[in-house]
């Protein structure tokens, strides 16, 4: 653990090389701020949830979320409601989030946060731009688990990133992507 040695930076309170690297990553990912974490996207998702969810906040969560969101709901004491993504009946997998269905559900209650995954583990992308517009029209913070789409900003041939599409927080995980 190099952060314990004099002259090296500390991930918990970066002041030099890690701070500079996070700044460069922020520029690369076009974010206001980027944080490096250990233990993968799970730690980042828990940190994001702790940052925006207060006890008893109503949280709408897409049912195909990563299992770490369950732990985040326990840690934050958020009150969860489940949102069912569309399903491909031929393949039996969750697909996209329908912005119109989301709008109707957000109208029914006072949600604070919507958590979703895009792309899904199977590579299906939702219309984050439309979803973010719906969320923001209701004053809802949008957190996107984009762990499997962290290379999107490296090519115009790939979809726009969740941040570029209006998400408030995006969780990325570069180690899940391979470059051949």
Coordinates of N, CA, C and O in Angstrom, one line a residue:
X1 N 0.9 -1.2 0.0 CA 0.0 0.0 0.0 C 0.9 1.2 0.0 O 1.4 1.7 1.0
X2 N 1.1 1.8 -1.2 CA 2.0 2.9 -1.3 C 1.5 4.2 -0.6 O 2.3 5.1 -0.3
X3 N 0.2 4.3 -0.3 CA -0.3 5.5 0.3 C 0.2 5.6 1.7 O 0.0 6.7 2.3
X4 N 0.7 4.6 2.3 CA 1.3 4.6 3.6 C 2.7 5.2 3.7 O 3.2 5.4 4.8
X5 N 3.3 5.3 2.5 CA 4.7 5.7 2.5 C 4.8 7.2 2.3 O 4.0 7.8 1.5
X6 N 5.8 7.9 2.9 CA 6.0 9.3 2.8 C 6.3 9.6 1.3 O 7.1 8.9 0.7
X7 N 5.7 10.7 0.8 CA 6.0 11.1 -0.6 C 5.0 10.5 -1.6 O 5.0 10.9 -2.7
X8 N 4.1 9.7 -1.1 CA 3.1 9.2 -2.0 C 1.7 9.8 -1.6 O 1.6 10.2 -0.4
X9 N 0.8 9.8 -2.5 CA -0.5 10.4 -2.2 C -1.4 9.4 -1.5 O -1.1 8.2 -1.3
X10 N -2.5 9.9 -1.0 CA -3.5 9.1 -0.2 C -4.8 9.2 -0.9 O -5.4 10.3 -1.0
X11 N -5.4 8.1 -1.2 CA -6.7 8.0 -1.9 C -7.8 8.7 -1.1 O -8.7 9.3 -1.6
X12 N -7.7 8.6 0.2 CA -8.8 9.1 1.1 C -8.7 10.6 1.2 O -9.8 11.3 1.5
X13 N -7.6 11.2 1.0 CA -7.4 12.7 1.0 C -6.3 13.1 0.1 O -5.2 13.5 0.4
X14 N -6.6 12.9 -1.2 CA -5.5 13.2 -2.2 C -5.1 14.6 -2.3 O -5.9 15.5 -2.2
X15 N -3.8 14.8 -2.4 CA -3.2 16.2 -2.5 C -2.2 16.3 -3.6 O -1.9 17.5 -4.0
X16 N -1.8 15.2 -4.3 CA -0.8 15.4 -5.3 C -1.2 14.5 -6.5 O -2.1 14.8 -7.3
X17 N -0.5 13.4 -6.7 CA -0.6 12.6 -7.9 C -2.1 12.0 -8.1 O -2.6 12.0 -9.2
X18 N -2.7 11.6 -7.0 CA -4.1 11.0 -7.2 C -5.0 12.2 -7.5 O -5.9 12.0 -8.3
X19 N -4.8 13.3 -6.8 CA -5.7 14.4 -7.1 C -5.6 14.9 -8.6 O -6.6 15.2 -9.2
X20 N -4.3 14.9 -9.1 CA -4.1 15.3 -10.4 C -4.7 14.3 -11.4 O -5.3 14.6 -12.4
X21 N -4.6 13.0 -11.1 CA -5.2 11.9 -11.9 C -6.7 12.0 -11.9 O -7.3 11.8 -13.0
X22 N -7.3 12.3 -10.8 CA -8.7 12.4 -10.7 C -9.2 13.6 -11.6 O -10.2 13.6 -12.2
X23 N -8.4 14.7 -11.5 CA -8.7 15.9 -12.4 C -8.7 15.5 -13.8 O -9.5 16.0 -14.6
X24 N -7.6 14.8 -14.2 CA -7.5 14.4 -15.6 C -8.7 13.5 -16.0 O -9.2 13.6 -17.1
X25 N -9.0 12.6 -15.1 CA -10.2 11.7 -15.4 C -11.5 12.5 -15.5 O -12.3 12.2 -16.4
X26 N -11.6 13.5 -14.7 CA -12.8 14.3 -14.8 C -12.9 15.1 -16.1 O -14.0 15.1 -16.7
X27 N -11.8 15.5 -16.6 CA -11.7 16.2 -17.9 C -12.1 15.1 -19.0 O -12.9 15.4 -19.9
X28 N -11.5 13.9 -18.9 CA -11.8 12.9 -19.9 C -13.2 12.5 -19.9 O -13.8 12.3 -20.9
X29 N -13.8 12.3 -18.7 CA -15.2 11.9 -18.6 C -16.2 13.0 -18.6 O -17.4 12.8 -18.5
X30 N -15.8 14.2 -18.7 CA -16.6 15.4 -18.8 C -17.5 15.6 -17.6 O -18.7 15.8 -17.7
X31 N -17.0 15.4 -16.4 CA -17.7 15.5 -15.2 C -17.2 16.7 -14.4 O -16.1 17.3 -14.6
X32 N -18.1 17.2 -13.5 CA -17.6 18.2 -12.6 C -16.5 17.7 -11.6 O -15.6 18.5 -11.2
X33 N -16.7 16.5 -11.2 CA -15.7 15.9 -10.3 C -15.7 14.4 -10.5 O -16.7 13.8 -10.7
X34 N -14.5 13.8 -10.4 CA -14.4 12.3 -10.5 C -13.6 11.8 -9.3 O -12.7 12.5 -8.9
X35 N -14.1 10.7 -8.7 CA -13.4 10.1 -7.6 C -13.0 8.7 -7.9 O -13.8 8.0 -8.5
X36 N -11.8 8.3 -7.5 CA -11.3 6.9 -7.7 C -11.7 6.2 -6.4 O -11.7 6.8 -5.3
X37 N -12.1 4.9 -6.5 CA -12.5 4.1 -5.4 C -11.8 2.8 -5.4 O -11.3 2.4 -6.5
X38 N -11.8 2.1 -4.3 CA -11.3 0.7 -4.3 C -12.5 -0.2 -4.2 O -13.6 0.3 -3.8
X39 N -12.4 -1.4 -4.5 CA -13.5 -2.4 -4.4 C -14.5 -2.2 -5.5 O -15.7 -2.6 -5.4
X40 N -14.2 -1.6 -6.6 CA -15.0 -1.5 -7.8 C -16.2 -0.6 -7.7 O -16.3 0.3 -6.8
X41 N -17.2 -0.8 -8.6 CA -18.3 0.0 -8.7 C -19.2 0.0 -7.5 O -20.0 0.9 -7.2
X42 N -19.2 -1.1 -6.7 CA -20.0 -1.3 -5.5 C -19.7 -0.1 -4.6 O -20.6 0.5 -4.1
X43 N -18.4 0.1 -4.3 CA -18.1 1.2 -3.4 C -18.6 2.6 -3.9 O -19.1 3.4 -3.1
X44 N -18.4 2.8 -5.2 CA -18.8 4.0 -5.8 C -20.4 4.2 -5.7 O -20.9 5.3 -5.4
X45 N -21.1 3.1 -5.9 CA -22.6 3.2 -5.8 C -23.0 3.5 -4.4 O -23.9 4.3 -4.2
X46 N -22.4 2.8 -3.4 CA -22.7 3.1 -2.0 C -22.4 4.6 -1.7 O -23.2 5.2 -1.0
X47 N -21.3 5.1 -2.1 CA -20.9 6.5 -1.8 C -21.9 7.4 -2.5 O -22.3 8.4 -1.8
X48 N -22.3 7.1 -3.7 CA -23.2 8.0 -4.4 C -24.6 8.0 -3.7 O -25.2 9.1 -3.5
X49 N -25.0 6.8 -3.2 CA -26.3 6.7 -2.5 C -26.2 7.5 -1.2 O -27.1 8.2 -0.8
X50 N -25.1 7.3 -0.4 CA -24.9 8.0 0.8 C -24.9 9.5 0.6 O -25.3 10.3 1.5
X51 N -24.4 10.0 -0.5 CA -24.3 11.4 -0.8 C -25.6 12.0 -1.0 O -25.8 13.2 -0.7
X52 N -26.6 11.3 -1.6 CA -27.9 12.0 -2.0 C -29.1 11.5 -1.3 O -30.2 12.1 -1.4
X53 N -29.0 10.3 -0.6 CA -30.3 9.7 0.0 C -30.2 9.9 1.5 O -29.2 9.5 2.2
X54 N -31.2 10.5 2.1 CA -31.3 10.7 3.5 C -32.4 9.7 4.0 O -33.2 9.2 3.3
X55 N -32.3 9.4 5.3 CA -33.3 8.4 5.9 C -34.7 8.8 5.5 O -35.0 10.0 5.6
X56 N -35.5 7.9 5.1 CA -36.9 8.0 4.8 C -37.1 8.7 3.4 O -38.3 8.9 3.0
X57 N -36.1 9.0 2.7 CA -36.2 9.5 1.3 C -36.8 8.4 0.5 O -36.5 7.2 0.6
X58 N -37.7 8.7 -0.4 CA -38.3 7.8 -1.3 C -37.4 7.6 -2.5 O -37.1 8.6 -3.2
X59 N -37.0 6.3 -2.8 CA -36.1 6.0 -3.8 C -36.8 5.0 -4.8 O -37.2 4.0 -4.4
X60 N -36.8 5.4 -6.1 CA -37.3 4.5 -7.1 C -36.1 3.8 -7.7 O -35.1 4.4 -8.1
X61 N -36.1 2.4 -7.8 CA -35.0 1.7 -8.3 C -35.4 0.7 -9.4 O -36.4 0.0 -9.2
X62 N -34.7 0.7 -10.5 CA -35.0 -0.2 -11.6 C -34.7 -1.6 -11.0 O -33.7 -1.9 -10.4
X63 N -35.6 -2.6 -11.3 CA -35.5 -3.9 -10.7 C -34.3 -4.7 -11.2 O -33.9 -5.7 -10.5
X64 N -33.6 -4.3 -12.2 CA -32.4 -5.0 -12.7 C -31.1 -4.3 -12.2 O -30.1 -4.5 -12.7
X65 N -31.2 -3.7 -11.0 CA -30.1 -3.0 -10.5 C -29.1 -4.1 -9.9 O -29.4 -5.2 -9.7
X66 N -27.9 -3.6 -9.7 CA -26.8 -4.5 -9.1 C -27.2 -4.7 -7.6 O -27.8 -3.8 -7.0
X67 N -26.8 -5.8 -7.1 CA -27.2 -6.2 -5.7 C -26.6 -5.2 -4.7 O -27.2 -5.1 -3.6
X68 N -25.6 -4.5 -5.0 CA -25.1 -3.5 -4.0 C -26.1 -2.4 -3.7 O -26.0 -1.8 -2.6
X69 N -27.0 -2.2 -4.6 CA -28.0 -1.1 -4.3 C -28.9 -1.5 -3.1 O -29.3 -0.7 -2.3
X70 N -29.1 -2.8 -2.9 CA -29.8 -3.3 -1.7 C -29.1 -2.9 -0.4 O -29.7 -2.4 0.5
X71 N -27.8 -3.1 -0.4 CA -27.0 -2.7 0.7 C -27.1 -1.1 0.9 O -27.2 -0.6 2.0
X72 N -27.0 -0.4 -0.2 CA -27.1 1.0 -0.1 C -28.4 1.5 0.4 O -28.5 2.5 1.2
X73 N -29.5 0.8 0.1 CA -30.8 1.2 0.7 C -30.8 1.0 2.2 O -31.4 1.7 2.9
X74 N -30.2 -0.1 2.6 CA -30.1 -0.4 4.0 C -29.3 0.7 4.7 O -29.7 1.3 5.8
X75 N -28.1 1.0 4.2 CA -27.2 2.0 4.7 C -27.8 3.4 4.8 O -27.6 4.2 5.7
X76 N -28.6 3.8 3.8 CA -29.2 5.1 3.8 C -30.6 5.2 4.4 O -31.1 6.3 4.7
X77 N -31.2 4.1 4.7 CA -32.6 4.0 5.2 C -33.5 4.6 4.3 O -34.5 5.2 4.7
X78 N -33.2 4.5 3.0 CA -34.2 5.0 1.9 C -35.4 4.1 1.8 O -35.3 2.9 2.1
X79 N -36.5 4.6 1.5 CA -37.7 3.8 1.3 C -37.8 3.5 -0.2 O -38.0 4.4 -1.0
X80 N -37.7 2.2 -0.5 CA -37.6 1.8 -1.9 C -39.0 1.4 -2.5 O -39.8 0.9 -1.9
X81 N -39.1 1.8 -3.8 CA -40.2 1.3 -4.7 C -39.5 0.8 -5.9 O -38.4 1.3 -6.3
X82 N -40.0 -0.3 -6.5 CA -39.3 -0.9 -7.6 C -40.0 -0.5 -8.9 O -41.2 -0.4 -9.1
X83 N -39.1 -0.2 -9.9 CA -39.5 0.1 -11.3 C -39.2 -1.1 -12.2 O -38.0 -1.5 -12.2
X84 N -40.1 -1.6 -12.9 CA -39.9 -2.7 -13.8 C -39.5 -2.2 -15.2 O -40.3 -1.6 -15.9
X85 N -38.2 -2.5 -15.6 CA -37.8 -2.2 -17.0 C -38.6 -3.1 -18.0 O -39.3 -4.1 -17.6
X86 N -38.5 -2.7 -19.2 CA -39.2 -3.5 -20.3 C -38.4 -4.9 -20.3 O -37.3 -5.0 -19.9
X87 N -39.1 -5.9 -20.8 CA -38.6 -7.3 -20.9 C -38.7 -7.8 -22.3 O -39.7 -7.6 -23.0
X88 N -37.6 -8.4 -22.8 CA -37.6 -9.0 -24.1 C -38.1 -10.4 -23.8 O -37.4 -11.2 -23.2
X89 N -39.3 -10.7 -24.3 CA -39.9 -12.0 -24.1 C -39.1 -13.2 -24.8 O -39.1 -14.3 -24.3
X90 N -38.5 -12.9 -25.9 CA -37.7 -13.9 -26.6 C -36.5 -14.4 -25.8 O -36.2 -15.6 -25.7
X91 N -35.8 -13.4 -25.2 CA -34.6 -13.7 -24.5 C -34.8 -13.8 -23.0 O -33.9 -14.3 -22.3
X92 N -35.9 -13.3 -22.5 CA -36.1 -13.3 -21.1 C -35.2 -12.4 -20.3 O -34.8 -12.7 -19.1
X93 N -34.9 -11.3 -20.8 CA -34.0 -10.3 -20.1 C -34.6 -9.0 -20.0 O -35.5 -8.6 -20.8
X94 N -34.2 -8.2 -19.0 CA -34.7 -6.8 -18.9 C -34.0 -6.0 -20.0 O -32.8 -6.3 -20.3
X95 N -34.7 -5.1 -20.5 CA -34.1 -4.2 -21.6 C -34.1 -2.8 -21.1 O -33.3 -2.5 -20.2
X96 N -34.9 -2.0 -21.7 CA -34.9 -0.5 -21.5 C -35.8 0.0 -20.4 O -36.8 -0.7 -20.0
X97 N -35.5 1.2 -20.0 CA -36.4 2.0 -19.1 C -37.3 2.8 -20.0 O -36.8 3.6 -20.8
X98 N -38.6 2.7 -19.9 CA -39.6 3.5 -20.7 C -39.8 4.8 -20.0 O -40.3 4.9 -18.9
X99 N -39.3 5.9 -20.6 CA -39.4 7.3 -20.0 C -40.9 7.6 -19.7 O -41.1 8.3 -18.7
X100 N -41.8 7.2 -20.6 CA -43.3 7.6 -20.3 C -43.8 6.9 -19.1 O -44.5 7.4 -18.3
X101 N -43.4 5.6 -18.9 CA -43.8 4.8 -17.7 C -43.2 5.4 -16.5 O -43.8 5.6 -15.4
X102 N -41.9 5.8 -16.6 CA -41.2 6.5 -15.5 C -41.9 7.8 -15.1 O -42.1 8.0 -13.9
X103 N -42.3 8.6 -16.1 CA -42.9 9.8 -15.8 C -44.2 9.6 -15.0 O -44.5 10.3 -14.0
X104 N -45.0 8.6 -15.4 CA -46.3 8.3 -14.7 C -46.0 7.9 -13.3 O -46.8 8.3 -12.4
X105 N -45.0 7.1 -13.1 CA -44.7 6.6 -11.7 C -44.2 7.8 -10.8 O -44.6 7.9 -9.7
X106 N -43.3 8.6 -11.4 CA -42.8 9.8 -10.6 C -43.9 10.8 -10.3 O -43.8 11.4 -9.2
X107 N -45.0 10.8 -11.1 CA -46.1 11.7 -10.8 C -46.9 11.2 -9.5 O -47.5 12.0 -8.9
X108 N -46.8 9.9 -9.3 CA -47.6 9.3 -8.2 C -47.1 9.5 -6.8 O -47.8 9.3 -5.8
X109 N -45.8 9.8 -6.7 CA -45.2 9.9 -5.3 C -44.1 10.9 -5.3 O -43.6 11.4 -6.4
X110 N -43.6 11.3 -4.2 CA -42.6 12.3 -4.0 C -41.2 11.6 -3.9 O -40.6 11.6 -2.8
X111 N -40.7 11.1 -5.0 CA -39.4 10.4 -5.0 C -38.3 11.5 -5.0 O -38.4 12.5 -5.6
X112 N -37.2 11.1 -4.4 CA -36.0 11.9 -4.4 C -34.9 11.5 -5.3 O -34.2 12.3 -5.9
X113 N -34.8 10.1 -5.6 CA -33.8 9.6 -6.4 C -34.3 8.4 -7.3 O -35.2 7.7 -6.8
X114 N -33.8 8.3 -8.5 CA -34.1 7.2 -9.4 C -32.7 6.6 -9.7 O -31.8 7.2 -10.1
X115 N -32.6 5.2 -9.5 CA -31.4 4.5 -9.7 C -31.7 3.5 -10.8 O -32.6 2.7 -10.7
X116 N -30.8 3.5 -11.8 CA -31.0 2.5 -12.9 C -29.6 2.1 -13.5 O -28.6 2.6 -13.1
X117 N -29.7 1.0 -14.3 CA -28.5 0.5 -14.9 C -28.6 0.7 -16.4 O -29.6 0.3 -17.0
X118 N -27.6 1.3 -17.1 CA -27.5 1.4 -18.5 C -26.1 1.7 -18.9 O -25.5 2.7 -18.5
X119 N -25.5 0.8 -19.7 CA -26.1 -0.4 -20.3 C -26.3 -1.5 -19.3 O -25.6 -1.5 -18.3
X120 N -27.2 -2.3 -19.6 CA -27.5 -3.5 -18.8 C -26.3 -4.5 -18.9 O -25.4 -4.3 -19.8
X121 N -26.3 -5.5 -18.1 CA -25.2 -6.5 -18.2 C -25.2 -7.2 -19.6 O -24.2 -7.7 -20.0
X122 N -26.4 -7.1 -20.2 CA -26.5 -7.7 -21.6 C -26.1 -6.7 -22.7 O -26.2 -7.1 -23.9
X123 N -25.9 -5.5 -22.3 CA -25.5 -4.5 -23.3 C -26.6 -3.6 -23.8 O -26.4 -2.9 -24.8
X124 N -27.8 -3.6 -23.2 CA -28.9 -2.9 -23.7 C -28.8 -1.5 -23.1 O -28.7 -1.3 -21.8
X125 N -29.0 -0.4 -23.9 CA -28.9 1.0 -23.5 C -30.3 1.6 -23.4 O -31.1 1.3 -24.3
X126 N -30.6 2.3 -22.4 CA -31.8 3.1 -22.3 C -31.6 4.5 -22.8 O -30.4 5.0 -23.0
X127 N -32.7 5.3 -23.1 CA -32.6 6.6 -23.5 C -32.4 7.5 -22.3 O -33.3 8.1 -21.7
X128 N -31.1 7.7 -21.9 CA -30.8 8.4 -20.7 C -31.2 9.9 -20.8 O -31.6 10.5 -19.8
X129 N -31.1 10.4 -22.0 CA -31.4 11.8 -22.2 C -32.9 12.1 -21.8 O -33.3 13.0 -21.1
X130 N -33.8 11.2 -22.4 CA -35.2 11.3 -22.1 C -35.5 11.0 -20.6 O -36.3 11.7 -19.9
X131 N -34.8 10.0 -20.1 CA -35.0 9.7 -18.7 C -34.6 10.8 -17.7 O -35.2 11.1 -16.8
X132 N -33.4 11.4 -18.1 CA -32.9 12.5 -17.2 C -33.9 13.7 -17.3 O -34.1 14.4 -16.3
X133 N -34.5 14.0 -18.4 CA -35.4 15.1 -18.5 C -36.7 14.8 -17.7 O -37.2 15.7 -17.0
X134 N -37.1 13.6 -17.7 CA -38.3 13.2 -16.9 C -37.9 13.3 -15.4 O -38.7 13.9 -14.6
X135 N -36.8 12.8 -15.0 CA -36.4 12.9 -13.6 C -36.3 14.3 -13.1 O -36.8 14.7 -12.1
X136 N -35.6 15.1 -13.9 CA -35.4 16.5 -13.5 C -36.7 17.3 -13.5 O -36.8 18.3 -12.7
X137 N -37.6 17.0 -14.3 CA -38.9 17.7 -14.3 C -39.7 17.4 -13.0 O -40.6 18.2 -12.7
X138 N -39.3 16.3 -12.3 CA -39.9 16.0 -11.1 C -39.0 16.3 -9.9 O -39.3 15.9 -8.7
X139 N -37.9 16.9 -10.1 CA -36.9 17.2 -9.1 C -36.2 16.0 -8.5 O -35.8 15.9 -7.3
X140 N -36.1 14.9 -9.3 CA -35.5 13.7 -8.9 C -34.0 13.6 -9.4 O -33.7 13.8 -10.6
X141 N -33.2 13.1 -8.5 CA -31.8 12.9 -8.8 C -31.6 11.6 -9.6 O -32.2 10.6 -9.1
X142 N -30.9 11.6 -10.7 CA -30.7 10.4 -11.5 C -29.3 9.8 -11.3 O -28.3 10.5 -11.6
X143 N -29.2 8.6 -10.8 CA -28.0 7.9 -10.6 C -28.0 6.7 -11.6 O -28.9 5.9 -11.6
X144 N -27.0 6.7 -12.5 CA -26.9 5.6 -13.5 C -25.7 4.7 -13.2 O -24.6 5.2 -13.1
X145 N -25.9 3.4 -13.0 CA -24.9 2.5 -13.0 C -24.5 2.2 -14.4 O -25.2 1.5 -15.2
X146 N -23.4 2.8 -14.8 CA -22.9 2.7 -16.2 C -21.6 1.9 -16.2 O -20.7 2.1 -17.1
X147 N -21.5 1.0 -15.3 CA -20.2 0.2 -15.1 C -19.8 -0.5 -16.4 O -18.6 -0.6 -16.7
X148 N -20.8 -0.9 -17.2 CA -20.4 -1.7 -18.4 C -20.4 -0.8 -19.6 O -20.2 -1.3 -20.8
X149 N -20.4 0.5 -19.5 CA -20.4 1.5 -20.6 C -19.3 2.5 -20.4 O -19.4 3.6 -20.9
X150 N -18.3 2.2 -19.6 CA -17.3 3.2 -19.2 C -16.4 3.6 -20.4 O -15.6 4.6 -20.2
X151 N -16.5 2.9 -21.5 CA -15.6 3.3 -22.7 C -16.4 4.2 -23.7 O -15.9 4.5 -24.7
X152 N -17.7 4.5 -23.3 CA -18.5 5.2 -24.3 C -17.9 6.5 -24.8 O -18.1 6.9 -25.9
X153 N -17.2 7.2 -23.9 CA -16.7 8.5 -24.3 C -15.4 8.5 -25.1 O -14.9 9.5 -25.5
X154 N -15.0 7.3 -25.5 CA -13.8 7.1 -26.2 C -14.1 6.9 -27.7 O -13.1 6.8 -28.5
X155 N -15.3 6.9 -28.2 CA -15.7 6.7 -29.6 C -17.0 7.3 -29.9 O -18.0 7.1 -29.2
X156 N -17.1 8.0 -31.0 CA -18.3 8.5 -31.5 C -19.3 7.4 -32.0 O -20.4 7.7 -32.3
X157 N -18.8 6.2 -32.2 CA -19.6 5.1 -32.7 C -20.4 4.5 -31.5 O -21.3 3.7 -31.8
X158 N -20.0 4.9 -30.3 CA -20.7 4.3 -29.1 C -21.8 5.3 -28.6 O -21.7 6.5 -29.0
X159 N -22.7 4.9 -27.8 CA -23.7 5.8 -27.3 C -23.1 6.9 -26.5 O -22.0 6.8 -26.0
X160 N -23.8 8.0 -26.3 CA -23.3 9.1 -25.4 C -23.3 8.6 -24.0 O -24.1 7.7 -23.6
X161 N -22.4 9.1 -23.2 CA -22.4 8.7 -21.8 C -23.6 9.2 -21.0 O -24.3 10.1 -21.4
X162 N -23.8 8.6 -19.8 CA -24.9 9.0 -19.0 C -24.7 10.5 -18.6 O -25.7 11.2 -18.5
X163 N -23.5 10.9 -18.2 CA -23.3 12.2 -17.8 C -23.6 13.2 -19.0 O -24.3 14.2 -18.8
X164 N -23.1 12.9 -20.2 CA -23.4 13.7 -21.4 C -24.9 13.8 -21.7 O -25.4 14.7 -22.3
X165 N -25.6 12.7 -21.2 CA -27.1 12.7 -21.5 C -27.9 13.2 -20.4 O -29.1 13.2 -20.4
X166 N -27.2 13.8 -19.3 CA -28.0 14.5 -18.3 C -28.1 13.8 -16.9 O -28.7 14.3 -16.0
X167 N -27.5 12.6 -16.8 CA -27.5 12.0 -15.5 C -26.7 12.9 -14.4 O -25.8 13.6 -14.8
X168 N -27.2 12.8 -13.2 CA -26.5 13.6 -12.1 C -25.3 12.9 -11.6 O -24.3 13.5 -11.3
X169 N -25.3 11.6 -11.5 CA -24.2 10.8 -11.1 C -24.1 9.5 -11.9 O -25.1 8.9 -12.2
X170 N -22.9 9.2 -12.4 CA -22.7 8.0 -13.1 C -21.6 7.2 -12.5 O -20.5 7.7 -12.1
X171 N -21.8 5.9 -12.4 CA -20.8 5.0 -11.8 C -20.2 4.2 -13.0 O -20.9 3.6 -13.7
X172 N -18.8 4.3 -13.1 CA -18.1 3.7 -14.2 C -17.2 2.6 -13.6 O -16.8 2.8 -12.5
X173 N -16.8 1.7 -14.4 CA -15.9 0.6 -14.0 C -15.0 0.2 -15.1 O -15.3 -0.8 -15.8
X174 N -13.9 0.9 -15.3 CA -13.0 0.6 -16.5 C -12.5 -0.8 -16.5 O -12.3 -1.3 -17.6
X175 N -12.4 -1.5 -15.4 CA -11.8 -2.8 -15.5 C -12.8 -3.8 -16.1 O -12.4 -5.0 -16.4
X176 N -14.0 -3.5 -16.3 CA -15.0 -4.4 -16.9 C -14.9 -4.4 -18.4 O -15.6 -5.2 -19.1
X177 N -14.1 -3.5 -19.0 CA -14.0 -3.4 -20.4 C -12.7 -3.8 -20.9 O -11.6 -3.6 -20.3
X178 N -12.7 -4.5 -22.0 CA -11.5 -5.0 -22.7 C -11.3 -4.3 -24.0 O -12.2 -4.0 -24.7
X179 N -10.0 -3.9 -24.3 CA -9.7 -3.3 -25.5 C -8.8 -4.3 -26.3 O -7.8 -4.7 -25.8
X180 N -9.3 -4.7 -27.5 CA -8.5 -5.7 -28.2 C -7.8 -5.1 -29.4 O -8.2 -4.1 -29.9

